[in-house]
mmCIF file of C-alpha atoms in Angstrom:
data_model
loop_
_atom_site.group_PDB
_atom_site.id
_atom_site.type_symbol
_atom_site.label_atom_id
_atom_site.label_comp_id
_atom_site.label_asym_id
_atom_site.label_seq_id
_atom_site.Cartn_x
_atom_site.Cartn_y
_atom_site.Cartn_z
ATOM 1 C CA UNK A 1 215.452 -27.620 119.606
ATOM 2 C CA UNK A 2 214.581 -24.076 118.813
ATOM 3 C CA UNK A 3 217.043 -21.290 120.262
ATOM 4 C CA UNK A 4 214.140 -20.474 123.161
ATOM 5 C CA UNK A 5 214.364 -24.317 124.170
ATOM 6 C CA UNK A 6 218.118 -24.350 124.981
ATOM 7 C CA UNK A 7 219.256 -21.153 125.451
ATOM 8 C CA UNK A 8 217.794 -18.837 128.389
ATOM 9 C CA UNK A 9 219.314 -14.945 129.321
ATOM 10 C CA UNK A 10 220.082 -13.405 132.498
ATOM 11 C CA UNK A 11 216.563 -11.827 133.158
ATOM 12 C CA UNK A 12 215.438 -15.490 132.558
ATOM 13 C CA UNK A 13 217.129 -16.737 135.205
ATOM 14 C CA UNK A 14 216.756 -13.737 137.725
ATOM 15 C CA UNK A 15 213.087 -14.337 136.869
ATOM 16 C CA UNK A 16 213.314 -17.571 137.753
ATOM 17 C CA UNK A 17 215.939 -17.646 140.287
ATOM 18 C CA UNK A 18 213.486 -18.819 143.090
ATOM 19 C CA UNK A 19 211.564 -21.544 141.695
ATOM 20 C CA UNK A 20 212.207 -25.225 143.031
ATOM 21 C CA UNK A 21 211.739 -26.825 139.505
ATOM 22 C CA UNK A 22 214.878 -25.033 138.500
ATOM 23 C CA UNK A 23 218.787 -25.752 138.926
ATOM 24 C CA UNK A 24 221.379 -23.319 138.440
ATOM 25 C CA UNK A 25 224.382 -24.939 138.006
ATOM 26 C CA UNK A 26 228.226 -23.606 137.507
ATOM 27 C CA UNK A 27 230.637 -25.678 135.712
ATOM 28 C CA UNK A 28 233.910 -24.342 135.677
ATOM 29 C CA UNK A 29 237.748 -25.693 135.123
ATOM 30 C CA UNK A 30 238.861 -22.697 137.514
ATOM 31 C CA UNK A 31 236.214 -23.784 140.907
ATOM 32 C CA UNK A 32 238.203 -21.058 142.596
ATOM 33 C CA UNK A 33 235.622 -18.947 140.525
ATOM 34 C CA UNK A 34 232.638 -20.252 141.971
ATOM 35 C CA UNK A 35 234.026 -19.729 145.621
ATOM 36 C CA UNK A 36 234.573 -16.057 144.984
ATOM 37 C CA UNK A 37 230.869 -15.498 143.844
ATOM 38 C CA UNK A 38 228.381 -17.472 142.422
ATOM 39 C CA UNK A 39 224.759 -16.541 141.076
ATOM 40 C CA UNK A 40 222.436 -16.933 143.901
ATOM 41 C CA UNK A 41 221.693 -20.507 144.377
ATOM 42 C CA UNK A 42 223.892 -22.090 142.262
ATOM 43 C CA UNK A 43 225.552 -25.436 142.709
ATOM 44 C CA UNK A 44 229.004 -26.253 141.759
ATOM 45 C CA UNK A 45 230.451 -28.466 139.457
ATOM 46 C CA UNK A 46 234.521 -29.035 138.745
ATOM 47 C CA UNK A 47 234.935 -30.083 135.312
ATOM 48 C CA UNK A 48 237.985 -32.015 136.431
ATOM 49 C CA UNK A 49 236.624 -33.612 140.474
ATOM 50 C CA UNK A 50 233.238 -34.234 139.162
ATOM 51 C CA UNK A 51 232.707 -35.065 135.654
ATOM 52 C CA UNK A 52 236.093 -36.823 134.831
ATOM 53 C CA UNK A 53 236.568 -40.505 136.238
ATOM 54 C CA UNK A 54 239.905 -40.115 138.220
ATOM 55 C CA UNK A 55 241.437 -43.396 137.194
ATOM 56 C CA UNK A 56 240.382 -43.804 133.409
ATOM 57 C CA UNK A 57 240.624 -41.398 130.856
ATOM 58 C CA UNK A 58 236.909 -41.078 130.226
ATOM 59 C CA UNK A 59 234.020 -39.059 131.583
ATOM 60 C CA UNK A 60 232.032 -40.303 134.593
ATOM 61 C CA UNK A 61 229.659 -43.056 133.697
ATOM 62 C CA UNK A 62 226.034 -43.133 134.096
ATOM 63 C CA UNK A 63 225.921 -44.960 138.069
ATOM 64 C CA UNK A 64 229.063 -42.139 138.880
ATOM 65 C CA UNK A 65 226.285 -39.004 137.275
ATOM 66 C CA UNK A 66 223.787 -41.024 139.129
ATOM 67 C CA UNK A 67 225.110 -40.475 142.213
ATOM 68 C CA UNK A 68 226.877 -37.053 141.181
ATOM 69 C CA UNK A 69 223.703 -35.179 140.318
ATOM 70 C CA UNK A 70 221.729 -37.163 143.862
ATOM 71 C CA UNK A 71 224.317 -35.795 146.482
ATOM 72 C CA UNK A 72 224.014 -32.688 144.941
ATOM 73 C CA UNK A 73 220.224 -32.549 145.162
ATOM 74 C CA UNK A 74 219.168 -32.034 141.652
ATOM 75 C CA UNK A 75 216.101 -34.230 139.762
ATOM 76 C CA UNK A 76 215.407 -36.113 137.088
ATOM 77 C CA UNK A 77 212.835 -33.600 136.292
ATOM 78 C CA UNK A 78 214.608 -30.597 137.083
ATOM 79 C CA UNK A 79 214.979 -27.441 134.873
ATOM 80 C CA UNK A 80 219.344 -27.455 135.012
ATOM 81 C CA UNK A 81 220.338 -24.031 133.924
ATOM 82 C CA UNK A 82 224.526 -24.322 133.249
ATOM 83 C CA UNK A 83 226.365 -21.363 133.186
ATOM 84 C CA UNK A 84 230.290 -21.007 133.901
ATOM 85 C CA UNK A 85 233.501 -19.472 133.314
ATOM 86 C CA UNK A 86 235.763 -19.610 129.595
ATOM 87 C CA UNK A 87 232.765 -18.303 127.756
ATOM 88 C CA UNK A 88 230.506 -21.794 128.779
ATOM 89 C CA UNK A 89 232.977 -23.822 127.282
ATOM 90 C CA UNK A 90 232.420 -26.110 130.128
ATOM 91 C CA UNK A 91 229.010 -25.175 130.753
ATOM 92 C CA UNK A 92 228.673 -26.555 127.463
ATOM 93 C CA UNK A 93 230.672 -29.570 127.673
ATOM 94 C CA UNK A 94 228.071 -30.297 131.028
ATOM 95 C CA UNK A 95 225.342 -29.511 128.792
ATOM 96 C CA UNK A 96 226.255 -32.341 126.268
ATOM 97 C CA UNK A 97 227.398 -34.320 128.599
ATOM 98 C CA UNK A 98 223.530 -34.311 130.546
ATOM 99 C CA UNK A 99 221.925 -34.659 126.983
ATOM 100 C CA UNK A 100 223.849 -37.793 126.414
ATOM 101 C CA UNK A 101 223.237 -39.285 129.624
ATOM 102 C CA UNK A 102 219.508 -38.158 129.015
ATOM 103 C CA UNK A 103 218.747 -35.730 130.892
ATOM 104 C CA UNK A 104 215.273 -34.016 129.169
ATOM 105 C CA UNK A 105 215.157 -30.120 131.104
ATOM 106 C CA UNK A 106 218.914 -28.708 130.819
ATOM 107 C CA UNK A 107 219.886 -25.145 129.366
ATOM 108 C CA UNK A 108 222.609 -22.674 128.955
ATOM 109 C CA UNK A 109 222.692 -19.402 130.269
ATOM 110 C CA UNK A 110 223.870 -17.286 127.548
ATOM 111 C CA UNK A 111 227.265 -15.205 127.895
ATOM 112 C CA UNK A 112 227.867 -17.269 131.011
ATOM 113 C CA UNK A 113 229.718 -15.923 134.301
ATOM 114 C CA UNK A 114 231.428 -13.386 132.161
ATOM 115 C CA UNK A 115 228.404 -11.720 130.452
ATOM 116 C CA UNK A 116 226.957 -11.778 134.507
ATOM 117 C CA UNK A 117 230.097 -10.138 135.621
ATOM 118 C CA UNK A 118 230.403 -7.680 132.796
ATOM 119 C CA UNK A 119 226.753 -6.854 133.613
ATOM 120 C CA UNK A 120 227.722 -6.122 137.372
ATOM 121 C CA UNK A 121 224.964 -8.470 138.193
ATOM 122 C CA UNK A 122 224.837 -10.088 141.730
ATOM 123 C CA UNK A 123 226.796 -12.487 142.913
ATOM 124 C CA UNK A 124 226.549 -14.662 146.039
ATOM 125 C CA UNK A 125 228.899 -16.486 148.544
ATOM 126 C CA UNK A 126 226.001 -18.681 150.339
ATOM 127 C CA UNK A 127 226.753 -21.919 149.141
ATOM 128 C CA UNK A 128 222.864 -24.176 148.556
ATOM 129 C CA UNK A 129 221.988 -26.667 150.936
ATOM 130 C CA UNK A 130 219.929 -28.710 148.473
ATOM 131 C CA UNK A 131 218.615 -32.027 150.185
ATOM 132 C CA UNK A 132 219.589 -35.220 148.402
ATOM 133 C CA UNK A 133 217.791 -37.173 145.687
ATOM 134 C CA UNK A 134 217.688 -40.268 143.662
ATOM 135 C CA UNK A 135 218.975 -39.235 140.333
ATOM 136 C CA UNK A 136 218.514 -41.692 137.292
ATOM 137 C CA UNK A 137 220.713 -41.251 134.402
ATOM 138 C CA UNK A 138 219.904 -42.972 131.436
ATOM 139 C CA UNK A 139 221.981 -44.882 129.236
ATOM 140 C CA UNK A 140 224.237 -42.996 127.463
ATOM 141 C CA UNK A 141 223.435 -41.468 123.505
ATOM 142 C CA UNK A 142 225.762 -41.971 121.814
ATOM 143 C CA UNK A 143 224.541 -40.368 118.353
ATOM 144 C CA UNK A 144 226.420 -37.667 119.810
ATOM 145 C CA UNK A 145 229.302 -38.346 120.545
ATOM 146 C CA UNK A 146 232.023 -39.522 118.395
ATOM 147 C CA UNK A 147 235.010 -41.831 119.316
ATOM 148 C CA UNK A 148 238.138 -42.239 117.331
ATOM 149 C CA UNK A 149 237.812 -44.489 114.516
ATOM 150 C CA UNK A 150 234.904 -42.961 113.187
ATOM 151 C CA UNK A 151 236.329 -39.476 113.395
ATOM 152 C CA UNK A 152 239.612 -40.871 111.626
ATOM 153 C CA UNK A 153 237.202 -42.800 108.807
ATOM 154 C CA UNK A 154 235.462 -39.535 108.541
ATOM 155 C CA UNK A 155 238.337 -37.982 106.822
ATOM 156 C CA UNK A 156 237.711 -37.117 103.753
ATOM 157 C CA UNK A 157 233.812 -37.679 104.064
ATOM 158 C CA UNK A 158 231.871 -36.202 106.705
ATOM 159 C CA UNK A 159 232.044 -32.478 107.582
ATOM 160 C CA UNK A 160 235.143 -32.056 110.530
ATOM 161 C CA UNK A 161 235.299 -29.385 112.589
ATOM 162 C CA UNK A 162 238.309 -28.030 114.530
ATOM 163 C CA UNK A 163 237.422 -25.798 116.844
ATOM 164 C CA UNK A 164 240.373 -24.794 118.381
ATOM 165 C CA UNK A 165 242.369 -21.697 117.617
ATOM 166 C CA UNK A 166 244.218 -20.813 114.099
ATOM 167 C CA UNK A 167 247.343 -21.187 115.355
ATOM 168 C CA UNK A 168 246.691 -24.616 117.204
ATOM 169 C CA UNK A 169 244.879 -25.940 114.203
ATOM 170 C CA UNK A 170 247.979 -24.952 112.257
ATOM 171 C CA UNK A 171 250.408 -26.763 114.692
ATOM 172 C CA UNK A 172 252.434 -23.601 115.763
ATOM 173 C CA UNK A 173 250.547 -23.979 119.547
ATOM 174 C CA UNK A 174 249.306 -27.052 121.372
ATOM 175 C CA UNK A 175 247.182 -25.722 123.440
ATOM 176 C CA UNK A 176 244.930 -22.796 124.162
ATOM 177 C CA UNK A 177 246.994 -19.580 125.237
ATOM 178 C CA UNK A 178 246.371 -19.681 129.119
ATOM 179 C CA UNK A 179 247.768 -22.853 129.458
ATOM 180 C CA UNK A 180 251.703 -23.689 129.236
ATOM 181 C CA UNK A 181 252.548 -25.339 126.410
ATOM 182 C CA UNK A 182 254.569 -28.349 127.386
ATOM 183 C CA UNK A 183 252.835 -31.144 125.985
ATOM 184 C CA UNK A 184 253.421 -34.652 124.898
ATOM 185 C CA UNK A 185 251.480 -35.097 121.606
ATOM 186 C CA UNK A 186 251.758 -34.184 118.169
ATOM 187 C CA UNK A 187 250.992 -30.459 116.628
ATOM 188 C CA UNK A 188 248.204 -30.158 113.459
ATOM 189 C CA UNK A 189 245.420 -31.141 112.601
ATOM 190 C CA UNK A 190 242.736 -33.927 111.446
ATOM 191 C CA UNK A 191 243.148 -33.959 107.582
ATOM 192 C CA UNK A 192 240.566 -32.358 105.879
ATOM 193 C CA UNK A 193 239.169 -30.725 109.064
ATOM 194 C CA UNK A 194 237.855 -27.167 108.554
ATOM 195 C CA UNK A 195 239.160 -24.449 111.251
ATOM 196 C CA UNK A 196 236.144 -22.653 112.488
ATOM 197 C CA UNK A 197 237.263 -21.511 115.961
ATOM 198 C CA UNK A 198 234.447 -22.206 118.658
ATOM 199 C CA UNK A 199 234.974 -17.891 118.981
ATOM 200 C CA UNK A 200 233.514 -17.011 115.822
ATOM 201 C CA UNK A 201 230.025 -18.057 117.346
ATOM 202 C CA UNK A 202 230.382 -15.946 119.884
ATOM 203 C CA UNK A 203 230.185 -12.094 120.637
ATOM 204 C CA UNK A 204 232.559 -10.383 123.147
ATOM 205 C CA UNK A 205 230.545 -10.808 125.878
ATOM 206 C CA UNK A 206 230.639 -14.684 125.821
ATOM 207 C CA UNK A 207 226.634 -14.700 123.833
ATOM 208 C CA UNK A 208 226.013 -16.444 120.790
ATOM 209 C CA UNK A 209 225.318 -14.825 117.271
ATOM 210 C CA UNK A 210 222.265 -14.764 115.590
ATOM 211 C CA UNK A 211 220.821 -18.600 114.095
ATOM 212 C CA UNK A 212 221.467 -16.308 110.859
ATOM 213 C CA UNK A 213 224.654 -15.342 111.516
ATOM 214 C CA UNK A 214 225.939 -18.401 112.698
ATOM 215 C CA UNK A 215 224.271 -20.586 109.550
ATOM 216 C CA UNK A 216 226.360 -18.308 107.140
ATOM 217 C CA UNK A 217 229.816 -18.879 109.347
ATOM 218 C CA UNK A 218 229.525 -22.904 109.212
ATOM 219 C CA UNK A 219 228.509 -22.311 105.058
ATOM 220 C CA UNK A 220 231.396 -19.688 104.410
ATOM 221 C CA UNK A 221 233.639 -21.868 106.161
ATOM 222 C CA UNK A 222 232.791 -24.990 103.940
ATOM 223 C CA UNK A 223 231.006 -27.185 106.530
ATOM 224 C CA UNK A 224 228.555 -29.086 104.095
ATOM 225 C CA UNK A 225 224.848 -29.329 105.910
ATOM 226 C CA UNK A 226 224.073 -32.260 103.787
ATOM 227 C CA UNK A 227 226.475 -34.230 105.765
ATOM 228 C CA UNK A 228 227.034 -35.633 108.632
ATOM 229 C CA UNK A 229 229.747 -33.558 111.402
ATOM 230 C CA UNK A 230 232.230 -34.349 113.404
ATOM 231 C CA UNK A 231 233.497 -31.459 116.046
ATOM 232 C CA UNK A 232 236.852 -31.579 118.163
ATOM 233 C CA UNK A 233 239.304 -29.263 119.636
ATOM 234 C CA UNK A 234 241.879 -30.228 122.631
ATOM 235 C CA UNK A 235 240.119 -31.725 125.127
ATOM 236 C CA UNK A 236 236.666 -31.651 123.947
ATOM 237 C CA UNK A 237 234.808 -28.299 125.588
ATOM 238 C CA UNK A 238 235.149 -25.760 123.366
ATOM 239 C CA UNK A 239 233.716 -28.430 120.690
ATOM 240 C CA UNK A 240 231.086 -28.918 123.009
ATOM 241 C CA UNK A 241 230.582 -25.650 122.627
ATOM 242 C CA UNK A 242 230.310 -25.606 118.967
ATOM 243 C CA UNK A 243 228.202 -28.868 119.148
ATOM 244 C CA UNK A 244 225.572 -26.889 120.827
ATOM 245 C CA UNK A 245 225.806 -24.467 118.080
ATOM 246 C CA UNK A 246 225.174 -26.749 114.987
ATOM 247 C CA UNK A 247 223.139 -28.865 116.874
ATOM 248 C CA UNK A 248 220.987 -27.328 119.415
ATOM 249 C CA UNK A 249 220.700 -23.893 118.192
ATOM 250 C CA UNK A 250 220.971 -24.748 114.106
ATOM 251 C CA UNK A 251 218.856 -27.984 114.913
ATOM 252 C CA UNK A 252 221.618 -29.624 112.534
ATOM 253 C CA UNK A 253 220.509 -33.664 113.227
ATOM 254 C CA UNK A 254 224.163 -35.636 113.004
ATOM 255 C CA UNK A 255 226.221 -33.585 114.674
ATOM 256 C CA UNK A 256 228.827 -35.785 116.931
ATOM 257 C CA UNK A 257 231.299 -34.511 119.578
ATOM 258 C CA UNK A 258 234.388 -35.974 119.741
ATOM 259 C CA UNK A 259 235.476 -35.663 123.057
ATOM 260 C CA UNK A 260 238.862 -37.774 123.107
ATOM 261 C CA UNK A 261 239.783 -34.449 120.778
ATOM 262 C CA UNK A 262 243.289 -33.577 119.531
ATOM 263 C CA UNK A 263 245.082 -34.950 122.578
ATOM 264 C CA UNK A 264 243.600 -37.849 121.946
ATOM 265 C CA UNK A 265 243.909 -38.191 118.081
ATOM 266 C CA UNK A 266 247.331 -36.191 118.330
ATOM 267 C CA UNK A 267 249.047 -38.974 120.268
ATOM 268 C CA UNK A 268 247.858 -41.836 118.113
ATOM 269 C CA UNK A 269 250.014 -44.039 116.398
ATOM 270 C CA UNK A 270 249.765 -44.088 112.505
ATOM 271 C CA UNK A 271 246.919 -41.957 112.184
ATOM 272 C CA UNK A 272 247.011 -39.073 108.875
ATOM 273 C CA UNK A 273 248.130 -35.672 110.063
ATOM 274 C CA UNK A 274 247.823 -32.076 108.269
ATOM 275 C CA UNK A 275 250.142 -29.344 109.829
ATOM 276 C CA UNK A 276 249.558 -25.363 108.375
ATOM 277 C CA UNK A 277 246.398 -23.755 107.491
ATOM 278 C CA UNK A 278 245.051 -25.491 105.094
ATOM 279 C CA UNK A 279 242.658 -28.844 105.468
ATOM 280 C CA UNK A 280 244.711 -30.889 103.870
ATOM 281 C CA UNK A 281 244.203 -33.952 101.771
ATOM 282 C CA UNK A 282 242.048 -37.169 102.728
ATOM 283 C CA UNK B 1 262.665 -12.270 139.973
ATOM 284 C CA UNK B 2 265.691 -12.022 137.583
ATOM 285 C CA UNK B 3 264.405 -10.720 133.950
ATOM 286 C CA UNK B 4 260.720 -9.779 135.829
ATOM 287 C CA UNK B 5 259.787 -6.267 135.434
ATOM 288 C CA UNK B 6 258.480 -4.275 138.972
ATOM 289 C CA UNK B 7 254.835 -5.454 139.775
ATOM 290 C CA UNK B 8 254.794 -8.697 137.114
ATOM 291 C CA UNK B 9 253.383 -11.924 137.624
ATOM 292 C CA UNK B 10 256.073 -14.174 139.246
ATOM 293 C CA UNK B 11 257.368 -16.463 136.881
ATOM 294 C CA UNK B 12 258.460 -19.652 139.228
ATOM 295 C CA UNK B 13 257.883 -22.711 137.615
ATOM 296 C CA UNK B 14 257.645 -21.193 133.722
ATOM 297 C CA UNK B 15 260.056 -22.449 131.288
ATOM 298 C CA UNK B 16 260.970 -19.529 129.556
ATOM 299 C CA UNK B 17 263.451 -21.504 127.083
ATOM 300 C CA UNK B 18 259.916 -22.594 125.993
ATOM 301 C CA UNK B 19 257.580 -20.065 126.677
ATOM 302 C CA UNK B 20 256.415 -16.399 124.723
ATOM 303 C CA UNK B 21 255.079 -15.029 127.753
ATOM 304 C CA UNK B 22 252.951 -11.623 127.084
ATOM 305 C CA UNK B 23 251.490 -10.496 130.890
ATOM 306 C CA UNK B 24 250.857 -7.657 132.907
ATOM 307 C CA UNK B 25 247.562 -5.603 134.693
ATOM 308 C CA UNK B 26 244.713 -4.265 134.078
ATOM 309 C CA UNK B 27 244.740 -0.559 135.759
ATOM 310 C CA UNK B 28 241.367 1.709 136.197
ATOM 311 C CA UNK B 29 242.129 4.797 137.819
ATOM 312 C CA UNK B 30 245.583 3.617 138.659
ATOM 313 C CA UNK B 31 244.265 0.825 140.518
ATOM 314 C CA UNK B 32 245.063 -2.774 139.682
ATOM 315 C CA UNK B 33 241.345 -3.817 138.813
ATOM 316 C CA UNK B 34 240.222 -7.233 139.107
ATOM 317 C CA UNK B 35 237.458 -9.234 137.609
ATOM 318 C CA UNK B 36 238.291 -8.161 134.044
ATOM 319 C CA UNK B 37 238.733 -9.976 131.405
ATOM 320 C CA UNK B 38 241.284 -9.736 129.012
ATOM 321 C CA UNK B 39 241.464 -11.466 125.435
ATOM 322 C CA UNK B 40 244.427 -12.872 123.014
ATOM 323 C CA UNK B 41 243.499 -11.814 119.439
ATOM 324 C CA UNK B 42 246.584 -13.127 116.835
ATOM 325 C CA UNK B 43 247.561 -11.059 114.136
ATOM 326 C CA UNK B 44 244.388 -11.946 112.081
ATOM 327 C CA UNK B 45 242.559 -10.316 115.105
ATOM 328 C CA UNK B 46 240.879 -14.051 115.651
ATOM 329 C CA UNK B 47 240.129 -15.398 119.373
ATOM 330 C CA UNK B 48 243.320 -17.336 120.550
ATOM 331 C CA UNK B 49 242.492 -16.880 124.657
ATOM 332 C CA UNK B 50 240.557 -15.351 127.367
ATOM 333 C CA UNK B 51 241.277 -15.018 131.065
ATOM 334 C CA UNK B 52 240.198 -12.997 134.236
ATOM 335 C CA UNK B 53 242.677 -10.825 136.092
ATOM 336 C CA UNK B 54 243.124 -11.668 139.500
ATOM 337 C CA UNK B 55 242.748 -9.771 142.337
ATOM 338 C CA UNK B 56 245.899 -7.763 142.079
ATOM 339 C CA UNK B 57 244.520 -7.271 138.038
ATOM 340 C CA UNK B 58 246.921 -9.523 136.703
ATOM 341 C CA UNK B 59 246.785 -11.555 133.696
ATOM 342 C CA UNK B 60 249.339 -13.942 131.770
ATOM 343 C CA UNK B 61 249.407 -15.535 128.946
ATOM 344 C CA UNK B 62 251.647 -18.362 127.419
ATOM 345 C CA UNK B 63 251.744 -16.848 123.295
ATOM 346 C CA UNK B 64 253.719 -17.864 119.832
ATOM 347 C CA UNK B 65 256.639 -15.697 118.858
ATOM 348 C CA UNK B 66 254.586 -12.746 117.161
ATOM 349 C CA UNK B 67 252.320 -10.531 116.913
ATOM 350 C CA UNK B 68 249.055 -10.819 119.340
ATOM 351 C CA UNK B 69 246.469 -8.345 120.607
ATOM 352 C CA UNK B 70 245.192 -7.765 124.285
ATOM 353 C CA UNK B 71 241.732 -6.662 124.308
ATOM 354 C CA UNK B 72 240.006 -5.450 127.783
ATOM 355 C CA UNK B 73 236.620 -6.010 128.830
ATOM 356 C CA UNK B 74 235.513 -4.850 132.577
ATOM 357 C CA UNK B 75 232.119 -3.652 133.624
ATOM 358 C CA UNK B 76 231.379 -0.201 132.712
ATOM 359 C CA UNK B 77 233.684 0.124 130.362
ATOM 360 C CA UNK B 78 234.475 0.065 127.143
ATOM 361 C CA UNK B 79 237.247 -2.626 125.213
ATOM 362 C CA UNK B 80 240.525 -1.320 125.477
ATOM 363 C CA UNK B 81 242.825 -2.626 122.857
ATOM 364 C CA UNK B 82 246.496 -3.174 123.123
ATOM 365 C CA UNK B 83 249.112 -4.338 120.310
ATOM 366 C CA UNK B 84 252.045 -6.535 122.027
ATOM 367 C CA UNK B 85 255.209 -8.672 120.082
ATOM 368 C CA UNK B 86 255.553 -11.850 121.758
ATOM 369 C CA UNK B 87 259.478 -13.361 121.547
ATOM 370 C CA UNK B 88 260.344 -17.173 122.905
ATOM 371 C CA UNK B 89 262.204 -16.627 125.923
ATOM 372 C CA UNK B 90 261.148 -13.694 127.037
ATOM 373 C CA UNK B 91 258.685 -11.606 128.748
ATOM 374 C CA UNK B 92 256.152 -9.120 127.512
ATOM 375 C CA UNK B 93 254.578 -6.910 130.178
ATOM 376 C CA UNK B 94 251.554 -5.035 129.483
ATOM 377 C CA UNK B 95 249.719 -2.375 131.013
ATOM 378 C CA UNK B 96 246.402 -1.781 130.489
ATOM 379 C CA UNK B 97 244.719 1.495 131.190
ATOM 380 C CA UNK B 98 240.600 1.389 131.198
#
C-alpha cells in the first residue's frame, strides 16, 4: 500500500463527496460528536455499540460486521472513507478492523474530524438514509492481529511497540489523560517494548508525517525493520493507529496489532512486567 | 461546589483523593469558545491527551502530580500555549485566552 492507496485529504473527499461508490464513515468513542455535525453524508459508527460484542470481551465477529455494515447500507465493493474524532484513533482501529475482516476499498481521511473542524469546513446534521445491503465479510486475517501469547513470547525477540503515552508506558498513569484513572490492572509496561507514542506520527492537526519522517522515528527509536512487530497501547486504537503507520503507509509486511493491549496483558497473571522508562530486560 | 473555582467544570462524581485534575476554558474575545481543542503536553513537551471543549469551552483533564502543558488549537487561530502544575487532590483551573 502506497500512502495515495490508504490515505485520502479533505479536498479528496469534498471531491468525491457525491459519488455512490463511496462511504464516508465516522467512528468515534464520543457519538455525541457525530450528532452535533457530521461531514455531509456520513454514517455513524460507535466504537463501543457497534464494533464491540456486548457480552464477550472481543470485537464483533464476521456474521455481527455482516449484518453491521448491511443495515447501514454500505457494500462489499464500496470505497469506505473513515474519519473520526481523537486524531482517527478509532477511525483507525475501524480501518484495521475492515482490513482484517477483508474488506478490499477502505481509507482514512487524514487529520480526521479535527483537521475538518480546524479547517472550518462544513459540517452537516442530515443524518443518510442509505438503503440496506447484503454485506459479506470475509474470514478474519489474522496476520494482523496479535493475541497474547505471541505478544508475551515476543519479548525479547520481535520489535514491540507501546504506543501509549510516556508516562503510561512508565507506569505513573493507567490510562490516557481524559479518562479517570481508577482502574483495576497493573501499571508498566511489556518488557523490552519500545515507547514510541502513537503522537509522534502525527502533526498538530491530527495528519501524519512524511513516509520520511516517520521511517527515521520507528529507526531512532530502535524498532528493528528486519523483524517482525508487535504494536499495543490500552485498549488497542491508538496502536491501530500506529499499525497503519508501519504497515500501510511504511508498507512494513509483519506488522501485528494487539488489540487485547495493556488492559489486557496488564491484568494477566504471571506474565514479565517493566515499570520506568526504560524497555527493560527479556 | 466546595474547592471549585467560579465558572469550573463541576466535579460530581471525581475522586479527588485520586485525581490531579488540571481544567478550565477556552476564551476568544471573552467568550467561552467551543469546538477547540486543547492538548496535554508533559514536561518533555510529548502528547499525553487531547480533547474538545464543550459548548460552554470547557475542558478537563485527569493529570500526574507535575508539570504538564495546555496547548490550544481553534480555527483561525494560532496554538496558544499554557504552563500548569498539576497536585493529587486538587484542582488546577486554566484559562485560556486565543
Amino acid at each position: 500500500m502506497s500512502r495515495e492507496a490508504v490515505l485520502v485529504d479533505a479536498q479528496w473527499v469534498e471531491e468525491h463527496i457525491d459519488d455512490p461508490s463511496v462511504v464516508l464513515v465516522e467512528v468515534d468513542e464520543d457519538t455525541t460528536a457525530y450528532d452535533k455535525g457530521h461531514i455531509r453524508g456520513a454514517v455513524k459508527l460507535d466504537w463501543k455499540q457497534d464494533l464491540q460484542d456486548p457480552v464477550r470481551r472481543d470485537f464483533v465477529n464476521q456474521e455481527q460486521l455482516s449484518q453491521l455494515l448491511s443495515e447501514r447500507g454500505i457494500s462489499n465493493d464500496d470505497t469506505i472513507v473513515l474519519y473520526g474524532g481523537n486524531n482517527n484513533w478509532f477511525a483507525a482501529y475501524a480501518y484495521w478492523y475492515l482490513r482484517l475482516y477483508g474488506h478490499e476499498k477502505a481509507l482514512l481521511l487524514d487529520g480526521g474530524r479535527k483537521k475538518w473542524e480546524l479547517d472550518s469546513r462544513e459540517l452537516s446534521d442530515d443524518v443518510p438514509d442509505r438503503p440496506a445491503t447484503t454485506y459479506t465479510a470475509k474470514d478474519p486475517n489474522l496476520s494482523i492481529r496479535a493475541f497474547r501469547d505471541e505478544t508475551v513470547e515476543a519479548i525479547g525477540t520481535k520489535n514491540l511497540v507501546d504506543v501509549r503515552s510516556p508516562d503510561e508506558y512508565a507506569g505513573r498513569l493507567l490510562a490516557p489523560a481524559h479518562l479517570p484513572q481508577e482502574q483495576a490492572q497493573r501499571a508498566g509496561h511489556i518488557p523490552t517494548a519500545n515507547n514510541i507514542p502513537w503522537s509522534k506520527a502525527a502533526n498538530d492537526d491530527g495528519t501524519f508525517r512524511s513516509d520520511d519522517e516517520l521511517r527515521e522515528l520507528y529507526r531512532e527509536a530502535g524498532v528493528d525493520f528486519s523483524k517482525d512487530t508487535i504494536a499495543y497501547c490500552r485498549i488497542g486504537e491508538r496502536s491501530a493507529h500506529t499499525w497503519f503507520v508501519l504497515h500501510e503507509l511504511l508498507e512494513q509486511p509483519n506488522v501485528k496489532n494487539y488489540d487485547g493491549s495493556w488492559t489486557e496483558y496488564g491484568s494477566l497473571v504471571g506474565v514479565p512486567v517493566a515499570v520506568g522508562d526504560e524497555p527493560g530486560e527479556g | 461546589m466546595c474547592g471549585g473555582t467560579e465558572g469550573g467544570l463541576s466535579l460530581d462524581g471525581v475522586d479527588l483523593d485520586k485525581e490531579s485534575v488540571i481544567q478550565g476554558v477556552v476564551l476568544r474575545e471573552e467568550q467561552p469558545l467551543g469546538g477547540a481543542y486543547v492538548r496535554l503536553l508533559d514536561a518533555t513537551g510529548e502528547f499525553t491527551a487531547e480533547v474538545p471543549t464543550s459548548a460552554t469551552g470547557q475542558f478537563r483533564f485527569f493529570a500526574a502530580p507535575g508539570h504538564w502543558t495546555l496547548r490550544a488549537l481553534a480555527p483561525k487561530a494560532d496554538p496558544v500555549d499554557r504552563a500548569v502544575v498539576a497536585a493529587r487532590g486538587e484542582v488546577a483551573e486554566v484559562r485560556i485566552v486565543l
